[in-house]
Coordinates of C-alpha atoms in Angstrom, one line a residue:
M1 CA 99.6 152.7 199.7
S2 CA 99.2 151.5 195.9
S3 CA 100.3 154.5 193.7
Y4 CA 97.5 153.0 190.8
P5 CA 95.5 156.3 189.8
D6 CA 92.2 153.9 190.3
A7 CA 93.9 151.7 193.1
P8 CA 91.5 150.6 195.9
P9 CA 92.4 152.9 198.6
Q10 CA 92.7 150.6 201.2
A11 CA 94.9 148.2 199.4
Y12 CA 97.5 145.7 201.1
H13 CA 101.2 145.9 201.3
G14 CA 102.9 142.9 199.8
N15 CA 104.0 142.3 203.5
G16 CA 100.5 141.3 204.5
A17 CA 100.3 144.2 206.8
A18 CA 97.4 145.8 207.3
P19 CA 95.6 148.3 205.0
E20 CA 96.8 152.2 205.8
Y21 CA 94.0 154.2 206.8
H22 CA 94.6 158.0 205.0
N23 CA 91.9 159.5 206.8
E24 CA 87.9 158.2 207.3
K25 CA 87.1 157.3 203.3
G26 CA 90.9 155.5 203.9
F27 CA 92.8 158.1 200.8
S28 CA 95.3 160.8 201.7
E29 CA 94.8 164.0 201.4
E30 CA 96.9 164.6 197.9
K31 CA 94.8 162.3 196.2
R32 CA 91.3 162.8 197.7
P33 CA 89.0 162.3 194.6
S34 CA 87.6 164.7 192.6
V35 CA 83.9 165.3 191.8
I36 CA 83.1 165.6 188.0
E37 CA 79.8 166.8 187.1
P38 CA 79.3 167.0 183.6
S39 CA 75.1 166.3 184.5
P40 CA 73.2 165.5 187.8
E41 CA 72.7 161.9 187.0
Y42 CA 76.5 160.7 186.2
D43 CA 77.9 162.1 189.0
V44 CA 80.3 159.8 190.0
I45 CA 83.7 160.0 192.3
N46 CA 87.1 159.7 190.1
R47 CA 90.3 160.7 190.3
S48 CA 91.4 159.9 187.4
G49 CA 92.8 161.8 184.4
N50 CA 91.8 159.9 181.5
E51 CA 88.3 160.4 180.7
L52 CA 86.1 159.2 178.2
H53 CA 83.1 160.4 176.7
R54 CA 79.5 159.6 177.9
D55 CA 77.7 160.0 174.5
L56 CA 76.1 156.4 174.3
K57 CA 72.7 156.9 174.8
S58 CA 69.9 154.2 176.0
R59 CA 68.9 153.4 172.0
H60 CA 72.6 152.4 171.2
M61 CA 73.0 150.6 174.7
Q62 CA 70.0 148.3 173.6
M63 CA 71.0 147.4 170.3
I64 CA 75.0 146.1 171.8
A65 CA 72.8 144.6 174.0
I66 CA 70.3 142.8 172.1
G67 CA 72.3 142.2 168.3
G68 CA 75.8 143.6 169.4
A69 CA 77.8 140.3 169.5
I70 CA 75.1 138.0 167.2
G71 CA 77.6 137.0 164.5
A72 CA 79.5 134.7 162.5
G73 CA 79.4 132.2 166.0
L74 CA 75.9 131.8 165.7
F75 CA 74.8 131.5 161.8
V76 CA 77.8 129.3 160.9
G77 CA 80.2 127.9 163.8
I78 CA 77.0 126.7 165.6
G79 CA 76.9 124.2 162.3
G80 CA 79.6 121.8 164.1
A81 CA 78.0 122.1 166.8
F82 CA 74.7 120.5 165.2
S83 CA 76.5 118.0 163.4
S84 CA 78.6 116.8 166.4
G85 CA 75.4 117.2 169.2
G86 CA 72.5 117.4 167.5
P87 CA 69.4 119.4 167.4
A88 CA 68.6 118.6 171.1
S89 CA 71.6 119.3 172.2
V90 CA 72.2 122.6 170.3
L91 CA 68.5 123.6 172.1
L92 CA 70.0 122.7 175.7
C93 CA 73.1 123.9 175.9
F94 CA 71.2 127.2 174.6
I95 CA 69.2 127.5 177.3
I96 CA 71.2 126.6 180.2
I97 CA 73.8 129.1 179.2
G98 CA 71.2 131.9 178.3
F99 CA 69.9 131.0 181.8
A100 CA 73.3 131.9 183.2
M101 CA 73.7 134.8 181.4
Y102 CA 70.9 136.8 182.6
F103 CA 72.1 136.4 186.0
V104 CA 75.3 137.2 185.1
M105 CA 74.1 140.1 183.4
Q106 CA 72.0 141.2 186.5
A107 CA 75.3 141.4 188.5
L108 CA 77.1 143.8 185.8
A109 CA 73.7 145.7 185.6
E110 CA 73.8 146.5 189.6
L111 CA 77.5 147.3 189.7
G112 CA 77.5 149.3 186.5
V113 CA 74.7 151.2 187.8
M114 CA 76.3 152.1 191.4
Y115 CA 80.0 152.1 189.5
P116 CA 79.9 153.3 186.2
V117 CA 83.4 153.3 185.7
N118 CA 85.8 152.3 182.7
G119 CA 87.0 148.8 182.8
A120 CA 84.0 147.8 184.3
F121 CA 84.3 144.0 185.4
F122 CA 87.6 144.1 185.1
A123 CA 87.7 147.2 187.4
Y124 CA 84.7 145.5 189.6
A125 CA 87.4 141.9 190.2
Y126 CA 90.4 144.0 190.7
R127 CA 88.4 145.8 193.5
F128 CA 85.9 143.4 195.3
I129 CA 88.0 139.8 194.5
S130 CA 91.5 141.1 194.4
P131 CA 93.8 143.4 191.9
A132 CA 95.9 140.1 191.0
W133 CA 92.5 138.8 189.6
G134 CA 91.7 142.0 188.1
F135 CA 94.7 142.1 186.4
A136 CA 94.4 138.6 185.2
M137 CA 90.5 139.3 184.0
G138 CA 91.5 142.7 182.6
W139 CA 94.6 141.4 180.3
D140 CA 92.8 138.3 179.3
Y141 CA 89.8 140.2 178.2
A142 CA 92.2 142.4 176.1
I143 CA 94.2 139.7 174.7
Q144 CA 90.9 137.9 173.4
W145 CA 89.5 140.7 171.6
L146 CA 92.9 142.0 170.3
T147 CA 93.2 138.4 168.5
I148 CA 89.7 137.9 167.3
L149 CA 89.9 141.2 165.6
P150 CA 91.9 139.2 163.0
F151 CA 89.9 136.3 162.7
E152 CA 86.5 138.2 162.3
I153 CA 88.0 140.4 159.3
S154 CA 89.6 137.3 157.3
A155 CA 86.2 135.8 158.1
A156 CA 84.7 138.4 156.8
V157 CA 86.6 138.1 153.5
L158 CA 86.2 135.0 152.9
T159 CA 81.8 135.5 153.6
L160 CA 82.7 137.0 150.2
E161 CA 83.5 134.1 148.3
Y162 CA 80.4 132.6 148.4
W163 CA 79.7 135.1 145.4
K164 CA 81.6 134.4 142.0
A165 CA 81.9 137.8 141.3
S166 CA 84.6 138.2 144.7
R167 CA 86.3 135.2 144.3
N168 CA 88.5 136.6 141.3
L169 CA 89.6 139.7 143.7
D170 CA 93.0 139.0 146.2
H171 CA 92.2 139.0 149.9
A172 CA 94.7 141.1 150.9
V173 CA 92.3 143.7 148.6
W174 CA 89.2 143.0 150.9
V175 CA 91.2 143.2 153.9
T176 CA 92.4 146.2 153.5
V177 CA 88.8 147.7 152.8
F178 CA 87.5 145.8 156.0
L179 CA 90.4 147.7 158.0
V180 CA 89.6 151.5 156.2
M181 CA 86.4 151.1 157.3
L182 CA 87.0 150.0 161.3
I183 CA 90.0 152.7 161.3
I184 CA 87.3 155.4 159.9
I185 CA 84.5 153.8 162.4
Q186 CA 87.3 155.0 165.5
F187 CA 87.5 158.4 163.7
F188 CA 83.5 158.9 165.3
G189 CA 85.2 157.8 168.8
I190 CA 82.3 156.0 171.4
R191 CA 79.6 157.2 169.0
G192 CA 80.8 155.8 166.0
Y193 CA 80.7 152.8 167.2
G194 CA 77.3 152.9 168.7
E195 CA 75.7 154.5 165.4
T196 CA 77.1 151.2 163.7
E197 CA 76.1 148.8 166.3
F198 CA 73.3 151.0 166.1
V199 CA 72.0 150.4 162.7
L200 CA 74.0 146.6 162.1
S201 CA 72.1 145.3 165.1
I202 CA 68.8 146.3 163.7
I203 CA 69.6 144.9 160.2
K204 CA 70.8 141.9 162.6
I205 CA 67.1 141.7 164.3
I206 CA 65.5 141.9 160.8
A207 CA 67.2 138.6 159.9
C208 CA 66.4 137.0 162.3
T209 CA 63.0 138.0 162.6
G210 CA 62.6 137.1 159.2
F211 CA 64.8 133.8 159.4
I212 CA 61.6 132.2 162.0
I213 CA 58.4 133.0 160.2
L214 CA 60.4 131.9 157.1
G215 CA 61.2 128.2 159.0
I216 CA 58.3 128.3 160.3
I217 CA 56.5 127.9 156.5
I218 CA 59.4 125.9 155.4
N219 CA 58.2 123.6 158.2
V220 CA 54.5 123.5 157.4
G221 CA 55.4 122.9 153.5
G222 CA 54.6 126.2 152.7
V223 CA 57.1 127.0 150.2
P224 CA 56.3 125.6 146.5
T225 CA 60.3 124.7 145.5
D226 CA 60.3 122.2 149.1
D227 CA 59.8 119.6 147.5
R228 CA 60.3 117.6 151.0
G229 CA 56.3 118.9 152.0
Y230 CA 55.6 119.2 155.4
I231 CA 58.5 118.5 157.5
G232 CA 57.6 118.6 161.3
G233 CA 59.9 116.8 163.4
R234 CA 61.3 114.5 160.7
Y235 CA 64.8 115.6 161.6
W236 CA 64.3 115.2 165.5
Q237 CA 63.2 111.3 164.9
A238 CA 64.5 108.0 164.0
P239 CA 66.8 107.8 162.0
H240 CA 68.0 111.2 163.2
Q241 CA 69.4 111.4 166.3
P242 CA 68.4 115.0 168.8
F243 CA 71.5 113.8 171.1
K244 CA 74.3 112.7 169.2
N245 CA 77.4 111.1 170.4
G246 CA 75.9 111.3 173.9
F247 CA 77.2 112.9 177.0
L248 CA 80.1 113.8 175.0
G249 CA 78.8 115.2 172.4
F250 CA 76.2 117.2 175.0
C251 CA 79.0 118.7 176.4
G252 CA 80.8 119.9 173.4
V253 CA 77.8 121.6 172.2
F254 CA 78.9 124.3 175.2
V255 CA 82.3 126.1 174.0
T256 CA 80.7 126.9 170.8
A257 CA 77.6 128.1 172.6
A258 CA 79.7 130.2 174.5
F259 CA 81.6 131.8 171.8
A260 CA 77.9 132.6 170.4
F261 CA 77.1 134.4 173.8
G262 CA 80.5 136.1 173.7
G263 CA 79.9 139.8 173.5
T264 CA 76.9 139.8 175.7
E265 CA 79.0 141.5 178.6
L266 CA 79.9 144.5 176.7
T267 CA 77.0 146.5 178.1
G268 CA 78.8 146.9 181.0
L269 CA 82.2 148.1 179.7
A270 CA 80.3 150.9 177.5
A271 CA 78.9 152.0 181.1
A272 CA 81.6 154.2 181.6
E273 CA 80.4 155.7 178.3
A274 CA 77.0 155.6 178.4
A275 CA 74.9 159.1 178.8
N276 CA 72.3 157.9 180.9
P277 CA 73.8 154.6 183.3
I278 CA 71.2 154.3 185.2
K279 CA 68.5 154.3 182.5
S280 CA 70.2 152.5 179.7
I281 CA 72.1 149.7 181.5
P282 CA 69.3 147.9 183.7
M283 CA 67.3 148.4 180.0
A284 CA 70.0 147.0 178.1
T285 CA 70.8 144.1 180.4
K286 CA 66.8 143.6 180.1
Q287 CA 67.0 143.0 176.3
V288 CA 69.0 139.7 177.1
L289 CA 65.9 137.7 177.8
W290 CA 64.7 138.8 174.5
R291 CA 68.2 137.5 173.1
I292 CA 68.4 134.4 174.7
S293 CA 64.1 133.6 174.2
F294 CA 63.5 135.0 171.0
F295 CA 66.7 135.3 168.6
Y296 CA 68.8 132.5 169.8
I297 CA 66.3 130.1 171.1
L298 CA 63.9 130.0 168.3
C299 CA 66.4 130.3 164.9
L300 CA 68.2 127.1 166.4
L301 CA 64.6 125.5 166.8
M302 CA 64.3 126.6 163.1
V303 CA 67.7 125.4 162.1
G304 CA 66.9 122.1 163.8
L305 CA 63.9 121.3 162.4
N306 CA 64.5 122.1 158.8
V307 CA 68.5 120.9 158.5
S308 CA 69.0 117.2 159.3
S309 CA 72.2 116.9 161.7
D310 CA 73.3 114.1 159.5
D311 CA 74.0 116.8 156.8
K312 CA 77.9 116.6 155.9
R313 CA 77.9 119.8 154.9
L314 CA 77.5 120.8 158.5
L315 CA 80.9 118.8 158.5
G316 CA 82.3 122.2 156.9
A317 CA 81.0 124.9 159.1
S318 CA 83.0 127.6 160.7
N319 CA 83.2 130.9 161.0
Q320 CA 84.9 131.3 158.1
N321 CA 82.5 129.2 155.7
T322 CA 79.5 130.7 155.5
K323 CA 78.2 128.5 152.3
F324 CA 78.0 125.6 155.2
S325 CA 76.1 128.0 157.7
P326 CA 73.0 125.7 158.7
F327 CA 71.1 128.8 158.2
V328 CA 72.1 129.2 154.3
L329 CA 71.7 125.3 154.0
A330 CA 67.7 125.4 156.0
I331 CA 66.8 128.3 153.0
A332 CA 68.9 126.4 150.4
N333 CA 67.6 123.2 151.2
A334 CA 64.0 125.2 150.7
N335 CA 65.7 125.6 146.8
I336 CA 64.5 129.1 147.5
P337 CA 66.1 131.8 144.3
F338 CA 68.8 134.5 145.9
L339 CA 67.3 134.6 149.4
P340 CA 71.2 132.1 150.4
G341 CA 72.8 134.8 148.5
I342 CA 71.0 137.7 151.0
F343 CA 71.7 135.9 153.8
N344 CA 75.0 135.4 153.2
G345 CA 75.2 139.1 153.0
V346 CA 73.7 139.7 156.4
I347 CA 75.9 136.9 157.9
T348 CA 79.1 139.4 156.2
L349 CA 77.4 142.8 157.9
S350 CA 77.3 140.1 161.3
V351 CA 81.1 139.5 161.3
I352 CA 82.0 142.9 160.7
S353 CA 80.2 144.2 163.7
V354 CA 82.2 141.8 165.6
A355 CA 85.1 143.2 164.5
N356 CA 83.6 146.7 165.4
S357 CA 83.0 145.1 169.0
C358 CA 86.5 144.3 169.1
T359 CA 87.9 147.4 168.6
F360 CA 85.8 148.6 171.1
G361 CA 86.1 146.1 173.6
S362 CA 90.1 145.3 173.5
T363 CA 90.9 149.2 173.6
R364 CA 88.3 150.5 176.8
T365 CA 90.1 147.4 178.8
L366 CA 93.6 148.6 177.6
Q367 CA 93.2 151.9 178.5
A368 CA 91.2 150.7 181.8
L369 CA 94.6 148.7 182.5
A370 CA 96.9 151.3 181.4
A371 CA 94.9 153.8 183.9
R372 CA 96.0 151.7 186.7
G373 CA 99.6 150.9 186.4
M374 CA 98.7 147.5 184.9
A375 CA 99.7 148.5 181.2
P376 CA 102.4 150.6 179.5
K377 CA 101.3 154.3 180.8
F378 CA 101.0 155.4 177.3
L379 CA 97.7 153.6 176.5
A380 CA 96.1 155.7 179.1
K381 CA 95.7 158.5 176.6
V382 CA 92.5 159.9 175.6
D383 CA 92.4 162.6 173.1
K384 CA 89.8 165.5 173.4
A385 CA 87.5 163.7 171.1
G386 CA 87.0 160.7 174.1
R387 CA 89.3 158.3 171.8
P388 CA 92.2 155.5 173.6
I389 CA 94.0 156.8 170.8
W390 CA 97.5 154.4 171.3
C391 CA 95.0 151.5 172.4
I392 CA 93.0 152.0 168.8
V393 CA 96.4 152.4 166.7
L394 CA 97.4 148.8 168.9
Q395 CA 94.4 147.0 168.3
M396 CA 94.4 148.3 164.2
I397 CA 97.9 146.4 164.0
F398 CA 96.7 143.2 165.4
G399 CA 94.5 144.1 162.6
L400 CA 97.3 143.8 160.3
L401 CA 97.5 139.7 160.9
A402 CA 94.4 139.3 159.2
Y403 CA 96.2 138.9 155.6
I404 CA 97.5 135.7 157.3
V405 CA 94.6 134.7 155.4
D406 CA 96.2 135.1 152.1
A407 CA 98.6 132.4 153.4
S408 CA 98.8 129.0 151.4
G409 CA 98.5 125.4 152.1
D410 CA 97.0 124.9 155.4
A411 CA 99.2 127.7 157.3
D412 CA 96.3 130.5 157.8
S413 CA 93.8 127.6 159.4
I414 CA 96.3 127.0 161.8
F415 CA 96.7 129.8 162.8
F416 CA 93.7 131.5 163.2
G417 CA 93.1 128.4 165.2
W418 CA 95.9 129.2 168.0
L419 CA 94.5 132.9 168.0
L420 CA 91.1 131.5 168.7
A421 CA 92.5 129.0 171.1
L422 CA 93.5 132.2 173.1
S423 CA 89.9 133.0 173.6
G424 CA 88.2 129.6 173.8
I425 CA 87.1 129.1 177.5
A426 CA 87.9 133.1 178.7
N427 CA 84.3 133.5 178.6
F428 CA 83.3 131.3 181.1
F429 CA 86.2 132.9 184.0
I430 CA 84.8 136.8 182.8
W431 CA 81.4 135.3 183.6
G432 CA 82.1 134.1 186.8
S433 CA 84.2 136.3 188.0
I434 CA 81.3 139.6 187.2
C435 CA 79.3 136.9 190.1
I436 CA 81.6 136.8 192.3
S437 CA 82.3 140.2 192.1
H438 CA 78.8 141.0 192.8
I439 CA 78.9 138.8 195.7
R440 CA 81.9 140.0 197.2
F441 CA 80.5 143.8 196.6
R442 CA 77.4 142.7 198.4
K443 CA 78.8 141.4 201.3
A444 CA 81.2 144.5 201.7
W445 CA 77.8 146.2 201.3
Y446 CA 76.6 144.9 204.4
H447 CA 80.2 145.0 206.4
H448 CA 80.6 148.4 205.9
G449 CA 76.8 149.3 207.5
H450 CA 74.3 149.1 203.5
T451 CA 71.1 147.7 203.5
D452 CA 69.9 146.4 200.0
D453 CA 67.2 149.1 199.9
E454 CA 70.1 151.3 199.3
L455 CA 70.9 150.3 196.1
P456 CA 69.5 152.0 193.5
F457 CA 68.8 149.3 191.0
K458 CA 69.0 145.2 192.6
A459 CA 69.8 142.7 190.2
S460 CA 67.2 139.6 190.0
G461 CA 67.9 137.2 192.5
G462 CA 70.3 139.0 193.9
I463 CA 73.3 137.6 195.7
Y464 CA 72.0 134.0 195.3
G465 CA 71.3 135.1 191.5
S466 CA 74.8 135.5 191.3
Y467 CA 75.9 132.0 193.4
V468 CA 73.8 130.8 190.5
G469 CA 75.9 132.2 187.8
V470 CA 78.8 130.9 189.0
F471 CA 78.2 127.5 189.6
F472 CA 77.0 126.9 186.2
N473 CA 80.4 128.8 185.0
V474 CA 82.2 126.4 186.7
I475 CA 80.0 123.0 185.3
F476 CA 81.4 124.9 182.1
L477 CA 83.9 125.0 182.8
V478 CA 84.5 121.4 184.0
A479 CA 82.2 120.2 180.8
S480 CA 84.9 121.9 178.5
F481 CA 87.6 120.3 180.4
Y482 CA 86.8 116.8 179.8
T483 CA 85.7 117.7 176.1
A484 CA 88.8 118.8 175.1
V485 CA 90.8 115.5 177.4
A486 CA 87.9 113.7 175.3
A487 CA 89.4 114.6 171.7
S488 CA 93.0 114.7 172.8
V489 CA 92.6 111.6 173.3
A490 CA 91.0 110.3 170.4
S491 CA 93.0 112.1 168.4
G492 CA 96.9 111.0 170.4
S493 CA 98.0 114.5 169.9
P494 CA 98.0 117.6 172.4
Y495 CA 96.6 120.1 170.5
E496 CA 93.1 119.4 170.9
F497 CA 93.8 119.8 174.3
F498 CA 95.5 123.2 174.3
S499 CA 93.1 124.7 171.5
S500 CA 90.4 124.6 173.6
Y501 CA 91.8 125.1 177.2
I502 CA 95.1 127.0 177.0
A503 CA 92.8 130.2 177.8
G504 CA 93.2 128.6 181.5
P505 CA 96.8 128.2 181.9
I506 CA 97.1 131.8 180.4
I507 CA 94.7 133.2 183.2
L508 CA 96.1 131.4 185.8
A509 CA 100.2 132.3 184.5
L510 CA 98.7 136.2 184.3
Y511 CA 97.2 136.0 188.4
A512 CA 100.8 134.2 189.3
F513 CA 103.1 136.9 187.5
W514 CA 100.8 139.7 189.1
K515 CA 100.8 138.3 192.9
I516 CA 105.0 137.6 192.8
F517 CA 104.9 141.4 191.2
T518 CA 103.0 143.1 193.5
K519 CA 103.9 140.4 196.6
E520 CA 100.7 140.8 197.3
W521 CA 99.6 137.4 198.5
Y522 CA 96.4 137.0 200.0
L523 CA 93.9 135.5 198.1
L524 CA 90.6 138.0 198.4
T525 CA 90.8 141.5 199.7
P526 CA 89.4 141.8 202.9
L527 CA 85.9 143.6 203.2
S528 CA 87.2 145.8 205.7
S529 CA 89.8 147.0 202.8
I530 CA 87.2 147.3 200.6
D531 CA 85.8 151.1 200.3
V532 CA 82.4 151.0 198.8
S533 CA 82.1 154.2 199.2
Y534 CA 85.0 154.9 195.9
G535 CA 83.7 155.4 192.6
V536 CA 79.5 155.3 193.9
R537 CA 77.3 158.2 192.4
T538 CA 77.3 161.7 194.1
N539 CA 74.0 161.8 193.8
L540 CA 73.2 158.1 195.0
E541 CA 70.8 159.5 197.3
D542 CA 68.6 161.2 195.0
L543 CA 68.7 158.3 192.9
Q544 CA 67.3 155.6 196.1
A545 CA 64.8 158.0 196.6
A546 CA 63.5 157.1 193.2
A547 CA 63.8 154.0 193.3
E548 CA 61.8 154.2 196.9
E549 CA 59.0 155.9 195.3
Q550 CA 58.7 153.7 192.1
R551 CA 58.6 150.6 194.6
R552 CA 56.1 152.3 196.3
A553 CA 54.0 153.3 192.9
R554 CA 53.9 149.2 192.7
S555 CA 50.4 147.9 192.4
M556 CA 47.9 144.8 191.3
K557 CA 46.2 147.4 189.1
N558 CA 49.7 148.7 186.8
L559 CA 50.8 145.5 187.5
P560 CA 50.8 144.2 183.4
M561 CA 52.4 147.6 182.6
R562 CA 55.4 146.5 184.8
I563 CA 55.5 143.1 183.3
V564 CA 55.9 144.6 179.8
H565 CA 58.8 147.2 181.2
T566 CA 60.3 144.6 182.9
L567 CA 60.2 142.4 179.3
F568 CA 60.9 145.1 176.9

């Protein structure tokens, strides 16, 4: 048997022998799970001594879902995608990835409601796919957020260069300011993260809504200072190209779009610290519809209608050059005073928000890894305030890398380019693993004699929706590989390939390392070895009864309100 605190109770031995059963539940007597009872809605079977606090309210979860990851990836980085792929490619790629993400989040919601455990999708991959794959996903996700933090801090610093007054200050001053801000937020634990995201997400939502309204006014010629008059679909017609650089340009947009969607899965990671997951997690995942249809699709539609993809300034668009943000350019092209600077301020706050999400994503994943014996043991420590204190310290140490923004020449851009390469396509692996975990959970659930009717929350599309999610994430990986190879061939340098695809070899190396370290050679954990009762809510029967009562209450009379509740 494994000695990890939260290891599957019926794991295979390294020699491939059948799992050792200690009792009818698969636990030895000395490791029988204890039941913690903070509230009747939240009871779960858990035997870990490192407990995070459950202080995230439903409003926090909803704001994390709607605006938690809206940042420079959308507001700035998408400018390069417009330039290389055209407005139609950008819009279509975001719709496709958004469609796939809906099924990913539904799968994550079902798992989160059943098993609101620390580590979320990493723990699910560990348990329902294999320990080695869970190890690879956990460390890859932690590395992704650890390395993105210094990049986001440096990006926030460079957004301030939009204003002349801030250009006279050394970058290191602003790096220090932002690091201190993040440390203060961490001091207040999960509530600090939740309240910060709640406020910043509201600001981003207001900004996106205002931009959509302004974009419509600009497009129909309603801005007196805009000498272009009525624009309409001018930038989608010859000599402009809605699809630029053919199929290669279309595929190239996928990675940029994935980066913009990155962080959506944080609602699942927050499940272990939600005050009422049975209500807040499904409600939060429904907000993905808003992110996809309202904030992403409509905002990008307005950008594509009001900014020419042939604008040379878009070539300079990156997460660190906000003056080339297509959103800022759309406002500046209409000659509206003061407003471009205000929107740049929103971008700065958005970058800080993503940096805040970095600290949450990395620290919670590292703590979960350590609690399962997959990371140094000291990282599992959670203080009395519910903070994974040593994980936070490690994350802040990585944040110090942001001081490289003051490096001379191109050293900083090369360094941060490689930091981003470590995340790259990682999101596709994470999202695909969530869907596979859901598929494996359902199969194990059926294998042990359970039915769908016993689930308090069922993912829309069920197991087939997760198959759709897996299919699309495989397509995304293939498209990304194609663009990475094409870029390397065109430039004659392998840098272009590895800067886009290095996350793939890293994941495979992590997977192989854990296989060799544990000598567990099986590909998938057998369904018979997965104990679906471990970590499940102790009040599952009550939740099943409540869900059944809701199903019986459905009628044509209350259909309109049920549709509203599904969307909102």
